[in-house]
Amino acid sequence: MRILPIPYPDELIYSVIARYGVHFGRTSPKAVLDDIFSDRKIIATIDLPNQLSKVSNQLPALTEFSETNLAYKHTFFPIYAPFTLESRKHKCLKLLSNRSQGSVHLMLGISASRVNKNITLKYCPQCLDEQLQQYGEYYWKRSWQVTGAECCLEHGMLIDSDISINTNHRHAYFSASPVHCLMMPQAKATQEASTVTTQVNLLLSQPPICSPTFAQWSLFYKQMVNNHGYGKGECHIKHDEIKQLILNRWSHYWLKKHGLELNNKDTCWLKAIFRKHRKSFSYLEHIVVLSSFYDPDSNNKWDICEVINKISNLPCATTKLDEENKNNIDIETLKDHQNSWKALVSKWGVKASRHKENGGALYAYLYRNDKAWLLKLNKSYHLPHKTVNNRVNWRKRDRQLCKQLITKSKIIELQLEHPQLTRGWYLTQLSSPSNIEKHLDKLLLCNSFFQRYCEKTDDYQIRRITRSIQILRTELINTSRWRVLRKAGLSEERLTSLARHFLDHVIGDIIE
C-alpha cells in the first residue's frame, strides 16, 4: 500500500513524512515511523535520511521516485557528491537506500566538518505564501536548510523557525505550518548569502556526474593559483596574498560564523586546500575560494557545476612506472642491490638498516625499481611490537569509580521519579563516561556493580506504576487501571509479564 504524499519540487524527505502525519492525523511520531518504516528507531534526519528504499516503496510507482532520484532531488546529497571520490559516492548511495546508522555522515566528512551546522529549520515567509496558493499547504524546501545559503534569491534573508534541529524529539517530524513559521518581514539578502545560495541552487539542480579525483582537484587549484599570479615558482604559493583576497571578498564575521575563520597556522583549511588533496573539502570551502578568484567583485557570474566538469576533464596523474622505464632497469645492478639490502636487513633489521651507511640509498633505489620485492622482504623481518600501557592504575581507578557508583545508588534508592537506572545512566553520573565505557573490561568491580544494581525493564515499569499510584492517591483521584497506566506512561501492550502481574495484584487490593 502506497501512502506517502507525492513530493513537491525541491521538498525534503523530512517534509514529505511530516505532511503524511498531518494528512492522516497521525499525532504520534512513533505511529508515523511504524507506518512508513516499520521501525521506531528511525531518527528524523534533515539532510541525509536513510531507508530511502522504504520511502520509495510508499510513493506512487513512477521511475522518478527511485532511491537515486530521491537522494539527488530531495536530500542534501548533491552538494556533497561532487566533492568526494566516485567509489565513495556510490557506496553512500547504497547506504542511503538502507539503514546506514550515521555512516554516510562519517564517510562524507560531515560529522567532523569544521562548517557550523544550522540549529533551526529556516523558511521564507513569501515563498510559503506562494506554496499555500499553489499547493494548498506549506512544505520545507531543502535549499532553505543548507548551511550558508541563508537567503531566498527573490525575497530576502530566511527566517529561523521555532523548530530546533538538535532537539530531544529525535523521532518527530514537524511540518511547516503557521504555528512554527510566523509571517515576519525579511531583511535584504547580503552579498555572501546571495553568492552561496546561487551556487548551492546550481549544485542541487545538477544531475549525477562523475566526481573529480583528489589528483584532479590538486592539479586544478595549482593551475588556478599560477594563472592568477599567486604562484611563487614551481612549488610555492603566496598564501598571505590569497588570504587577503578571501578577506576582501568575505567578511571576517561571516567566516567565523560558519566555522571558516582564517589564521596563520599551517593547519588552516585555506592553506590545505591549495596543497595535495588527501581528503574532501566541503562545498562551502570550495565556494568561498572559487568565488574569490572567479568573482572578486560579485559582478562576474560563474557556475560551480561548470568548474567541476572542467576539473573532471583534467588529466589524472599517476605514480606507476611506465613499461619502458621498467625495461630500462639493469637486472645485474638490481640483483646486487637486493642482495646488499637483504644482508643489511638480516643483520640490523629494517628500520636500523635505513640509517646505516649506504642503507638509505639502497632502500630508495629498491623502492623506485622493485617496490613489491622490497615490501615483501621487509615484512618478513618485521618484529611484533606489543604496546603495554602502564600509565593508568586500573585497579585503583576501578575502586574509586565503584565507590562513586555505590554512593550515587544510595542517594537515589528511595526515589521513584528518576530515569531507568541503566548502565548508561550510571556512566553519565561519572566524569568522562565514554572513556570509562571503552575500558570496562579492565574495571571488574564496576562491571559487578552494573550486573547487580542496573534496573531491568520489569523493575523500571513496576517503579513507574508504584509512583503513579502514590501520586493519584495523594491527589485523591480514583486509582483505576487506565489512570495508573496513563500516569505511568505505559500501555497494556508494553507491559512486561512481571509488571502486569504486579499491577493486577496491586489494583486488586485497592478499593476504587
Short mmCIF file of C-alpha atoms in Angstrom, two decimals:
data_model
loop_
_atom_site.label_atom_id
_atom_site.label_comp_id
_atom_site.label_asym_id
_atom_site.label_seq_id
_atom_site.Cartn_x
_atom_site.Cartn_y
_atom_site.Cartn_z
CA MET A 1 0.00 0.00 0.00
CA ARG A 2 1.48 3.37 -1.06
CA ILE A 3 0.61 6.04 1.46
CA LEU A 4 3.12 8.93 1.26
CA PRO A 5 2.07 12.16 -0.49
CA ILE A 6 3.91 12.99 -3.72
CA PRO A 7 6.95 15.21 -3.01
CA TYR A 8 6.76 18.79 -4.24
CA PRO A 9 9.67 20.32 -6.21
CA ASP A 10 12.81 20.63 -4.05
CA GLU A 11 10.98 19.27 -0.99
CA LEU A 12 12.88 17.46 1.75
CA ILE A 13 12.08 13.81 2.52
CA TYR A 14 11.68 15.06 6.11
CA SER A 15 8.89 17.39 4.92
CA VAL A 16 7.14 14.64 2.93
CA ILE A 17 6.94 12.42 6.01
CA ALA A 18 5.79 15.36 8.15
CA ARG A 19 2.98 16.10 5.67
CA TYR A 20 1.94 12.43 5.79
CA GLY A 21 1.44 12.74 9.56
CA VAL A 22 -0.77 15.80 9.03
CA HIS A 23 -2.79 14.26 6.17
CA PHE A 24 -3.57 11.05 8.07
CA GLY A 25 -3.91 12.62 11.53
CA ARG A 26 -1.00 10.65 13.00
CA THR A 27 -0.15 12.75 16.03
CA SER A 28 2.23 10.17 17.49
CA PRO A 29 5.79 10.23 16.00
CA LYS A 30 6.12 6.50 16.72
CA ALA A 31 2.95 5.77 14.75
CA VAL A 32 4.38 7.60 11.73
CA LEU A 33 7.58 5.55 11.92
CA ASP A 34 5.57 2.34 12.22
CA ASP A 35 3.52 3.19 9.14
CA ILE A 36 6.41 4.10 6.85
CA PHE A 37 9.49 2.25 8.12
CA SER A 38 8.07 -0.43 10.46
CA ASP A 39 10.88 0.67 12.76
CA ARG A 40 10.53 3.02 15.74
CA LYS A 41 14.26 3.72 16.00
CA ILE A 42 14.49 5.84 12.84
CA ILE A 43 15.77 9.37 13.56
CA ALA A 44 14.12 12.29 11.77
CA THR A 45 17.12 13.48 9.73
CA ILE A 46 17.03 16.71 7.74
CA ASP A 47 19.99 16.44 5.37
CA LEU A 48 20.76 12.79 4.51
CA PRO A 49 17.96 10.46 5.67
CA ASN A 50 18.46 6.74 5.14
CA GLN A 51 15.95 3.95 4.38
CA LEU A 52 15.17 5.62 1.03
CA SER A 53 14.09 2.25 -0.38
CA LYS A 54 11.19 2.15 2.11
CA VAL A 55 10.28 5.75 1.30
CA SER A 56 10.34 4.90 -2.43
CA ASN A 57 8.06 1.91 -1.84
CA GLN A 58 5.49 4.17 -0.17
CA LEU A 59 5.36 6.56 -3.16
CA PRO A 60 3.48 6.12 -6.46
CA ALA A 61 5.15 3.57 -8.73
CA LEU A 62 6.89 6.02 -11.05
CA THR A 63 10.54 5.93 -12.11
CA GLU A 64 11.18 9.47 -10.85
CA PHE A 65 10.82 8.23 -7.27
CA SER A 66 13.65 5.67 -7.29
CA GLU A 67 16.14 5.72 -4.41
CA THR A 68 18.78 7.52 -6.51
CA ASN A 69 16.36 10.20 -7.70
CA LEU A 70 15.11 10.75 -4.15
CA ALA A 71 18.71 11.19 -2.98
CA TYR A 72 19.51 13.73 -5.71
CA LYS A 73 16.22 15.65 -5.76
CA HIS A 74 15.03 15.59 -2.15
CA THR A 75 18.14 15.33 0.09
CA PHE A 76 21.43 17.22 0.51
CA PHE A 77 23.38 14.52 -1.34
CA PRO A 78 24.06 16.67 -4.49
CA ILE A 79 26.04 19.25 -2.50
CA TYR A 80 28.41 16.58 -1.13
CA ALA A 81 28.63 14.10 -4.06
CA PRO A 82 30.88 16.15 -6.43
CA PHE A 83 33.48 16.70 -3.71
CA THR A 84 34.02 13.08 -2.66
CA LEU A 85 35.54 10.12 -4.51
CA GLU A 86 33.41 8.35 -7.12
CA SER A 87 33.67 4.97 -5.37
CA ARG A 88 32.71 6.52 -2.04
CA LYS A 89 29.77 8.32 -3.64
CA HIS A 90 28.29 5.07 -4.94
CA LYS A 91 28.82 3.40 -1.58
CA CYS A 92 26.98 6.26 0.15
CA LEU A 93 24.05 5.90 -2.25
CA LYS A 94 23.74 2.23 -1.34
CA LEU A 95 23.87 3.07 2.36
CA LEU A 96 21.19 5.76 1.98
CA SER A 97 18.87 3.18 0.43
CA ASN A 98 19.10 1.01 3.52
CA ARG A 99 19.87 1.56 7.19
CA SER A 100 23.19 3.46 7.35
CA GLN A 101 23.24 4.24 11.12
CA GLY A 102 25.12 7.51 10.53
CA SER A 103 27.91 6.01 8.42
CA VAL A 104 27.10 8.27 5.45
CA HIS A 105 27.77 11.38 7.53
CA LEU A 106 31.11 9.89 8.55
CA MET A 107 32.10 8.87 5.00
CA LEU A 108 31.28 12.30 3.56
CA GLY A 109 33.13 14.09 6.39
CA ILE A 110 30.02 15.86 7.69
CA SER A 111 30.40 14.61 11.27
CA ALA A 112 33.93 16.04 11.55
CA SER A 113 33.37 19.08 9.32
CA ARG A 114 34.51 22.46 10.53
CA VAL A 115 31.46 24.07 8.91
CA ASN A 116 28.93 25.02 11.58
CA LYS A 117 25.51 23.43 11.11
CA ASN A 118 22.12 25.14 11.30
CA ILE A 119 20.41 24.76 14.67
CA THR A 120 16.85 25.52 13.49
CA LEU A 121 14.76 24.94 10.39
CA LYS A 122 14.61 28.05 8.19
CA TYR A 123 11.89 29.37 5.89
CA CYS A 124 10.98 32.20 3.53
CA PRO A 125 7.57 33.69 4.50
CA GLN A 126 6.73 34.92 0.99
CA CYS A 127 7.61 31.55 -0.56
CA LEU A 128 5.35 29.85 1.99
CA ASP A 129 2.55 32.19 0.88
CA GLU A 130 3.12 31.15 -2.73
CA GLN A 131 3.14 27.46 -1.71
CA LEU A 132 -0.19 27.89 0.04
CA GLN A 133 -1.76 29.47 -3.06
CA GLN A 134 -0.32 26.87 -5.46
CA TYR A 135 -0.48 23.63 -3.42
CA GLY A 136 -2.85 24.46 -0.56
CA GLU A 137 -0.21 23.74 2.14
CA TYR A 138 3.30 24.60 3.29
CA TYR A 139 6.38 22.42 2.92
CA TRP A 140 10.11 22.61 3.78
CA LYS A 141 12.34 23.36 0.80
CA ARG A 142 15.78 21.78 1.04
CA SER A 143 17.62 24.89 -0.30
CA TRP A 144 16.43 26.75 2.82
CA GLN A 145 18.21 24.35 5.17
CA VAL A 146 21.71 24.29 3.59
CA THR A 147 24.31 25.95 5.80
CA GLY A 148 25.48 29.24 4.27
CA ALA A 149 22.53 29.53 1.86
CA GLU A 150 20.74 31.93 4.18
CA CYS A 151 18.53 33.79 1.74
CA CYS A 152 15.84 33.43 -0.86
CA LEU A 153 17.14 34.97 -4.09
CA GLU A 154 13.71 36.51 -4.79
CA HIS A 155 12.55 37.74 -1.38
CA GLY A 156 15.48 38.22 1.02
CA MET A 157 17.03 36.62 4.10
CA LEU A 158 15.49 33.45 5.55
CA ILE A 159 13.78 33.40 8.95
CA ASP A 160 14.53 30.95 11.78
CA SER A 161 11.53 28.84 12.77
CA ASP A 162 10.93 27.69 16.34
CA ILE A 163 11.79 24.07 15.41
CA SER A 164 15.20 23.08 16.71
CA ILE A 165 17.16 20.53 14.67
CA ASN A 166 19.15 19.24 17.65
CA THR A 167 16.14 18.54 19.83
CA ASN A 168 15.19 15.86 22.31
CA HIS A 169 12.34 14.86 19.96
CA ARG A 170 14.69 12.98 17.64
CA HIS A 171 11.96 10.81 16.11
CA ALA A 172 9.38 13.54 15.45
CA TYR A 173 8.74 15.11 12.03
CA PHE A 174 7.45 18.69 12.29
CA SER A 175 5.52 20.05 9.33
CA ALA A 176 5.82 23.61 8.06
CA SER A 177 2.79 25.43 9.42
CA PRO A 178 1.74 28.92 10.56
CA VAL A 179 2.33 27.76 14.14
CA HIS A 180 6.06 27.28 13.52
CA CYS A 181 6.55 29.74 10.63
CA LEU A 182 5.36 33.23 11.51
CA MET A 183 4.84 35.76 8.71
CA MET A 184 7.65 38.21 9.51
CA PRO A 185 9.33 40.94 7.41
CA GLN A 186 12.56 39.81 5.73
CA ALA A 187 15.86 41.66 5.62
CA LYS A 188 17.58 42.30 2.31
CA ALA A 189 19.86 39.45 1.21
CA THR A 190 23.55 40.00 1.92
CA GLN A 191 26.25 39.57 -0.70
CA GLU A 192 27.68 36.47 1.00
CA ALA A 193 24.27 34.81 1.36
CA SER A 194 23.37 35.51 -2.29
CA THR A 195 26.65 34.08 -3.57
CA VAL A 196 26.36 30.84 -1.59
CA THR A 197 22.64 30.41 -2.33
CA THR A 198 23.22 30.85 -6.08
CA GLN A 199 25.91 28.16 -6.19
CA VAL A 200 24.03 25.82 -3.82
CA ASN A 201 20.94 26.02 -6.06
CA LEU A 202 23.12 25.06 -9.04
CA LEU A 203 24.54 22.08 -7.14
CA LEU A 204 21.09 20.92 -6.03
CA SER A 205 19.76 21.04 -9.59
CA GLN A 206 22.83 19.31 -11.10
CA PRO A 207 22.18 15.77 -12.41
CA PRO A 208 24.54 12.97 -11.30
CA ILE A 209 28.03 13.49 -12.72
CA CYS A 210 31.40 11.78 -12.29
CA SER A 211 33.26 13.17 -9.28
CA PRO A 212 36.81 14.50 -9.83
CA THR A 213 39.66 12.62 -8.18
CA PHE A 214 41.86 14.12 -5.48
CA ALA A 215 44.68 14.36 -8.06
CA GLN A 216 42.44 16.42 -10.38
CA TRP A 217 41.41 18.76 -7.55
CA SER A 218 45.09 19.25 -6.61
CA LEU A 219 46.06 19.98 -10.22
CA PHE A 220 43.15 22.41 -10.69
CA TYR A 221 43.98 24.53 -7.65
CA LYS A 222 47.66 24.56 -8.63
CA GLN A 223 46.79 25.80 -12.12
CA MET A 224 44.33 28.37 -10.79
CA VAL A 225 46.93 29.82 -8.43
CA ASN A 226 49.53 30.09 -11.20
CA ASN A 227 47.05 31.57 -13.70
CA HIS A 228 46.06 34.33 -11.24
CA GLY A 229 49.63 35.20 -10.27
CA TYR A 230 49.60 33.70 -6.77
CA GLY A 231 52.21 31.05 -7.53
CA LYS A 232 55.83 31.52 -6.48
CA GLY A 233 57.98 29.28 -8.64
CA GLU A 234 57.03 25.67 -9.24
CA CYS A 235 56.01 24.57 -5.75
CA HIS A 236 55.48 27.69 -3.63
CA ILE A 237 52.22 29.58 -3.12
CA LYS A 238 51.63 33.11 -1.86
CA HIS A 239 49.31 32.09 0.99
CA ASP A 240 49.29 35.55 2.61
CA GLU A 241 48.07 37.22 -0.58
CA ILE A 242 45.41 34.53 -1.09
CA LYS A 243 44.23 35.04 2.48
CA GLN A 244 43.87 38.77 1.83
CA LEU A 245 41.96 38.02 -1.38
CA ILE A 246 39.48 35.90 0.61
CA LEU A 247 39.08 38.58 3.30
CA ASN A 248 38.41 41.22 0.63
CA ARG A 249 35.52 39.13 -0.65
CA TRP A 250 34.18 37.58 2.59
CA SER A 251 33.79 39.36 5.92
CA HIS A 252 35.60 38.05 8.99
CA TYR A 253 32.25 37.85 10.83
CA TRP A 254 30.71 35.63 8.13
CA LEU A 255 33.72 33.28 8.02
CA LYS A 256 33.79 32.93 11.81
CA LYS A 257 30.04 32.37 11.98
CA HIS A 258 30.29 29.40 9.62
CA GLY A 259 33.45 27.88 11.14
CA LEU A 260 35.79 29.02 8.34
CA GLU A 261 37.83 31.54 10.30
CA LEU A 262 41.29 32.15 8.79
CA ASN A 263 44.55 32.05 10.75
CA ASN A 264 48.27 31.84 10.02
CA LYS A 265 48.71 28.23 11.18
CA ASP A 266 49.93 25.58 8.75
CA THR A 267 46.79 23.58 9.54
CA CYS A 268 44.45 26.33 8.31
CA TRP A 269 41.89 24.97 5.85
CA LEU A 270 42.73 27.69 3.29
CA LYS A 271 46.35 26.55 3.08
CA ALA A 272 45.35 22.88 3.00
CA ILE A 273 43.04 23.34 0.01
CA PHE A 274 45.97 24.52 -2.14
CA ARG A 275 48.15 21.57 -1.14
CA LYS A 276 47.89 17.99 -2.35
CA HIS A 277 44.32 16.83 -1.67
CA ARG A 278 44.21 13.78 0.56
CA LYS A 279 40.66 14.35 1.79
CA SER A 280 37.47 16.03 0.67
CA PHE A 281 36.69 19.67 1.33
CA SER A 282 33.13 20.90 1.88
CA TYR A 283 31.02 22.69 -0.71
CA LEU A 284 31.20 25.89 1.38
CA GLU A 285 35.02 25.91 1.43
CA HIS A 286 35.14 25.46 -2.35
CA ILE A 287 32.54 28.20 -2.92
CA VAL A 288 34.44 30.66 -0.70
CA VAL A 289 37.73 30.11 -2.56
CA LEU A 290 36.35 29.84 -6.09
CA SER A 291 34.14 32.92 -5.79
CA SER A 292 37.14 34.94 -4.54
CA PHE A 293 39.11 34.00 -7.67
CA TYR A 294 36.33 33.98 -10.28
CA ASP A 295 34.06 36.64 -8.82
CA PRO A 296 36.12 39.01 -6.62
CA ASP A 297 33.71 41.95 -7.03
CA SER A 298 30.42 39.97 -7.17
CA ASN A 299 29.90 41.30 -10.71
CA ASN A 300 31.04 38.34 -12.81
CA LYS A 301 28.75 35.32 -13.00
CA TRP A 302 30.32 31.90 -12.61
CA ASP A 303 28.91 28.38 -12.32
CA ILE A 304 30.35 25.88 -9.85
CA CYS A 305 28.96 22.97 -11.90
CA GLU A 306 30.91 24.15 -14.95
CA VAL A 307 34.05 24.31 -12.81
CA ILE A 308 33.50 20.74 -11.58
CA ASN A 309 33.02 19.49 -15.16
CA LYS A 310 36.23 21.26 -16.16
CA ILE A 311 38.12 19.61 -13.29
CA SER A 312 36.76 16.17 -14.26
CA ASN A 313 38.39 16.56 -17.69
CA LEU A 314 41.86 17.31 -16.30
CA PRO A 315 44.47 14.55 -16.71
CA CYS A 316 44.89 12.21 -13.74
CA ALA A 317 48.48 11.99 -12.50
CA THR A 318 49.86 8.53 -11.85
CA THR A 319 52.81 7.34 -9.82
CA LYS A 320 53.22 3.99 -11.56
CA LEU A 321 56.29 3.34 -13.66
CA ASP A 322 55.85 3.07 -17.40
CA GLU A 323 56.69 -0.24 -19.00
CA GLU A 324 59.57 1.44 -20.85
CA ASN A 325 61.18 2.55 -17.58
CA LYS A 326 60.82 -0.97 -16.17
CA ASN A 327 62.56 -2.41 -19.21
CA ASN A 328 65.46 0.06 -18.80
CA ILE A 329 66.39 -1.30 -15.34
CA ASP A 330 69.76 -3.06 -15.23
CA ILE A 331 68.94 -6.54 -13.89
CA GLU A 332 72.51 -7.13 -12.66
CA THR A 333 72.55 -3.89 -10.68
CA LEU A 334 69.10 -4.66 -9.28
CA LYS A 335 70.21 -8.10 -8.07
CA ASP A 336 73.32 -6.64 -6.43
CA HIS A 337 71.24 -4.05 -4.60
CA GLN A 338 68.74 -6.67 -3.50
CA ASN A 339 71.49 -8.91 -2.06
CA SER A 340 73.13 -5.96 -0.29
CA TRP A 341 69.81 -4.89 1.26
CA LYS A 342 68.96 -8.44 2.28
CA ALA A 343 72.34 -8.83 4.06
CA LEU A 344 71.86 -5.48 5.78
CA VAL A 345 68.32 -6.25 6.96
CA SER A 346 69.17 -9.73 8.20
CA LYS A 347 71.86 -8.21 10.43
CA TRP A 348 70.30 -4.96 11.68
CA GLY A 349 66.57 -5.10 10.90
CA VAL A 350 64.55 -2.86 8.59
CA LYS A 351 64.47 0.44 10.47
CA ALA A 352 68.10 0.39 11.62
CA SER A 353 69.35 -0.61 8.14
CA ARG A 354 67.99 2.59 6.60
CA HIS A 355 70.26 4.63 8.89
CA LYS A 356 73.38 2.59 8.19
CA GLU A 357 75.99 3.69 5.64
CA ASN A 358 74.53 3.40 2.12
CA GLY A 359 71.32 1.88 3.62
CA GLY A 360 69.14 4.86 2.74
CA ALA A 361 70.35 4.90 -0.86
CA LEU A 362 69.73 1.14 -1.21
CA TYR A 363 66.21 1.50 0.18
CA ALA A 364 65.40 4.40 -2.18
CA TYR A 365 66.72 2.56 -5.25
CA LEU A 366 64.76 -0.61 -4.49
CA TYR A 367 61.60 1.37 -3.64
CA ARG A 368 61.68 3.05 -7.05
CA ASN A 369 62.60 0.00 -9.10
CA ASP A 370 61.19 -3.07 -7.31
CA LYS A 371 58.80 -1.91 -4.63
CA ALA A 372 56.87 -5.19 -4.41
CA TRP A 373 60.03 -7.23 -3.66
CA LEU A 374 61.24 -4.67 -1.11
CA LEU A 375 57.98 -4.57 0.86
CA LYS A 376 57.67 -8.37 0.82
CA LEU A 377 61.21 -8.79 2.19
CA ASN A 378 60.80 -6.08 4.82
CA LYS A 379 57.55 -7.65 6.02
CA SER A 380 59.31 -10.95 6.75
CA TYR A 381 61.76 -9.13 9.06
CA HIS A 382 59.17 -7.08 10.97
CA LEU A 383 59.13 -7.87 14.69
CA PRO A 384 55.80 -7.90 16.54
CA HIS A 385 55.54 -4.82 18.70
CA LYS A 386 53.26 -5.08 21.67
CA THR A 387 52.48 -1.84 23.45
CA VAL A 388 51.95 -2.09 27.18
CA ASN A 389 50.25 0.96 28.65
CA ASN A 390 51.07 1.31 32.33
CA ARG A 391 50.12 4.96 32.65
CA VAL A 392 46.84 4.16 34.42
CA ASN A 393 46.43 2.08 37.57
CA TRP A 394 43.16 0.46 36.53
CA ARG A 395 42.76 -1.44 39.80
CA LYS A 396 42.90 1.79 41.78
CA ARG A 397 40.61 3.58 39.35
CA ASP A 398 38.16 0.67 39.48
CA ARG A 399 37.84 1.02 43.28
CA GLN A 400 37.38 4.80 43.05
CA LEU A 401 34.69 4.60 40.37
CA CYS A 402 32.86 1.78 42.16
CA LYS A 403 32.73 3.87 45.37
CA GLN A 404 31.21 6.77 43.40
CA LEU A 405 28.61 4.47 41.86
CA ILE A 406 27.64 2.99 45.23
CA THR A 407 27.32 6.47 46.76
CA LYS A 408 25.06 7.57 43.91
CA SER A 409 22.99 4.41 44.24
CA LYS A 410 22.37 5.02 47.94
CA ILE A 411 21.25 8.59 47.28
CA ILE A 412 18.58 7.62 44.77
CA GLU A 413 17.50 4.19 46.05
CA LEU A 414 14.35 5.56 47.71
CA GLN A 415 13.47 7.99 44.92
CA LEU A 416 10.82 6.87 42.45
CA GLU A 417 10.95 9.69 39.90
CA HIS A 418 14.43 9.26 38.40
CA PRO A 419 15.00 7.68 34.95
CA GLN A 420 15.69 3.98 34.44
CA LEU A 421 18.90 3.01 36.20
CA THR A 422 20.71 1.52 33.24
CA ARG A 423 24.44 1.19 32.80
CA GLY A 424 24.39 4.19 30.50
CA TRP A 425 22.63 6.32 33.12
CA TYR A 426 25.13 5.39 35.82
CA LEU A 427 28.02 6.16 33.47
CA THR A 428 26.67 9.65 32.80
CA GLN A 429 26.95 10.35 36.53
CA LEU A 430 30.73 9.92 36.27
CA SER A 431 33.31 12.15 34.64
CA SER A 432 34.45 11.04 31.14
CA PRO A 433 31.72 8.38 30.70
CA SER A 434 32.77 7.49 27.13
CA ASN A 435 36.36 6.85 28.20
CA ILE A 436 35.20 4.63 31.08
CA GLU A 437 32.83 2.68 28.82
CA LYS A 438 35.68 1.87 26.41
CA HIS A 439 37.72 0.32 29.23
CA LEU A 440 35.02 -1.57 31.12
CA ASP A 441 36.90 -4.83 30.52
CA LYS A 442 39.54 -3.54 32.98
CA LEU A 443 37.00 -2.41 35.61
CA LEU A 444 35.87 -5.64 37.27
CA LEU A 445 34.23 -4.04 40.32
CA CYS A 446 32.24 -1.63 38.15
CA ASN A 447 31.04 -4.50 35.98
CA SER A 448 29.90 -6.36 39.09
CA PHE A 449 28.06 -3.24 40.26
CA PHE A 450 26.24 -2.92 36.93
CA GLN A 451 25.18 -6.57 36.97
CA ARG A 452 23.76 -6.23 40.47
CA TYR A 453 22.22 -2.75 40.53
CA CYS A 454 21.23 -1.90 36.95
CA GLU A 455 17.46 -1.76 36.58
CA LYS A 456 15.75 -4.14 34.19
CA THR A 457 12.62 -3.21 32.25
CA ASP A 458 10.43 -5.19 34.71
CA ASP A 459 11.79 -3.27 37.70
CA TYR A 460 11.54 0.08 35.93
CA GLN A 461 7.89 -0.45 34.96
CA ILE A 462 6.99 -1.57 38.49
CA ARG A 463 8.64 1.55 39.91
CA ARG A 464 6.70 3.78 37.49
CA ILE A 465 3.43 2.05 38.42
CA THR A 466 4.19 2.49 42.12
CA ARG A 467 4.95 6.18 41.67
CA SER A 468 1.79 6.82 39.64
CA ILE A 469 -0.36 5.11 42.31
CA GLN A 470 1.26 7.23 45.02
CA ILE A 471 0.58 10.45 43.10
CA LEU A 472 -3.05 9.51 42.36
CA ARG A 473 -3.74 8.62 45.98
CA THR A 474 -2.09 11.83 47.18
CA GLU A 475 -4.28 13.85 44.82
CA LEU A 476 -7.34 11.80 45.97
CA ILE A 477 -8.00 10.61 42.43
CA ASN A 478 -9.58 7.26 41.67
CA THR A 479 -6.78 4.72 41.06
CA SER A 480 -8.41 2.79 38.27
CA ARG A 481 -6.22 0.71 35.99
CA TRP A 482 -6.33 3.03 32.97
CA ARG A 483 -5.46 6.06 35.13
CA VAL A 484 -2.46 4.28 36.66
CA LEU A 485 -1.16 3.25 33.22
CA ARG A 486 -1.63 6.72 31.76
CA LYS A 487 0.11 8.38 34.69
CA ALA A 488 2.98 5.91 34.38
CA GLY A 489 3.28 6.44 30.63
CA LEU A 490 2.64 2.76 29.92
CA SER A 491 0.15 0.71 27.95
CA GLU A 492 -1.18 -2.82 28.13
CA GLU A 493 0.85 -3.77 25.05
CA ARG A 494 4.16 -2.56 26.51
CA LEU A 495 3.74 -4.10 29.96
CA THR A 496 6.07 -6.98 30.76
CA SER A 497 4.61 -10.12 32.32
CA LEU A 498 6.09 -9.35 35.76
CA ALA A 499 4.84 -5.75 35.72
CA ARG A 500 1.36 -6.92 34.63
CA HIS A 501 1.27 -9.44 37.50
CA PHE A 502 2.31 -6.68 39.93
CA LEU A 503 -0.35 -4.31 38.60
CA ASP A 504 -3.07 -6.96 38.77
CA HIS A 505 -2.16 -7.74 42.36
CA VAL A 506 -1.93 -4.07 43.49
CA ILE A 507 -5.02 -2.82 41.68
CA GLY A 508 -6.96 -5.77 43.03
CA ASP A 509 -6.10 -4.73 46.60
CA ILE A 510 -7.09 -1.09 46.07
CA ILE A 511 -10.66 -0.03 46.73
CA GLU A 512 -11.80 2.13 43.86
#
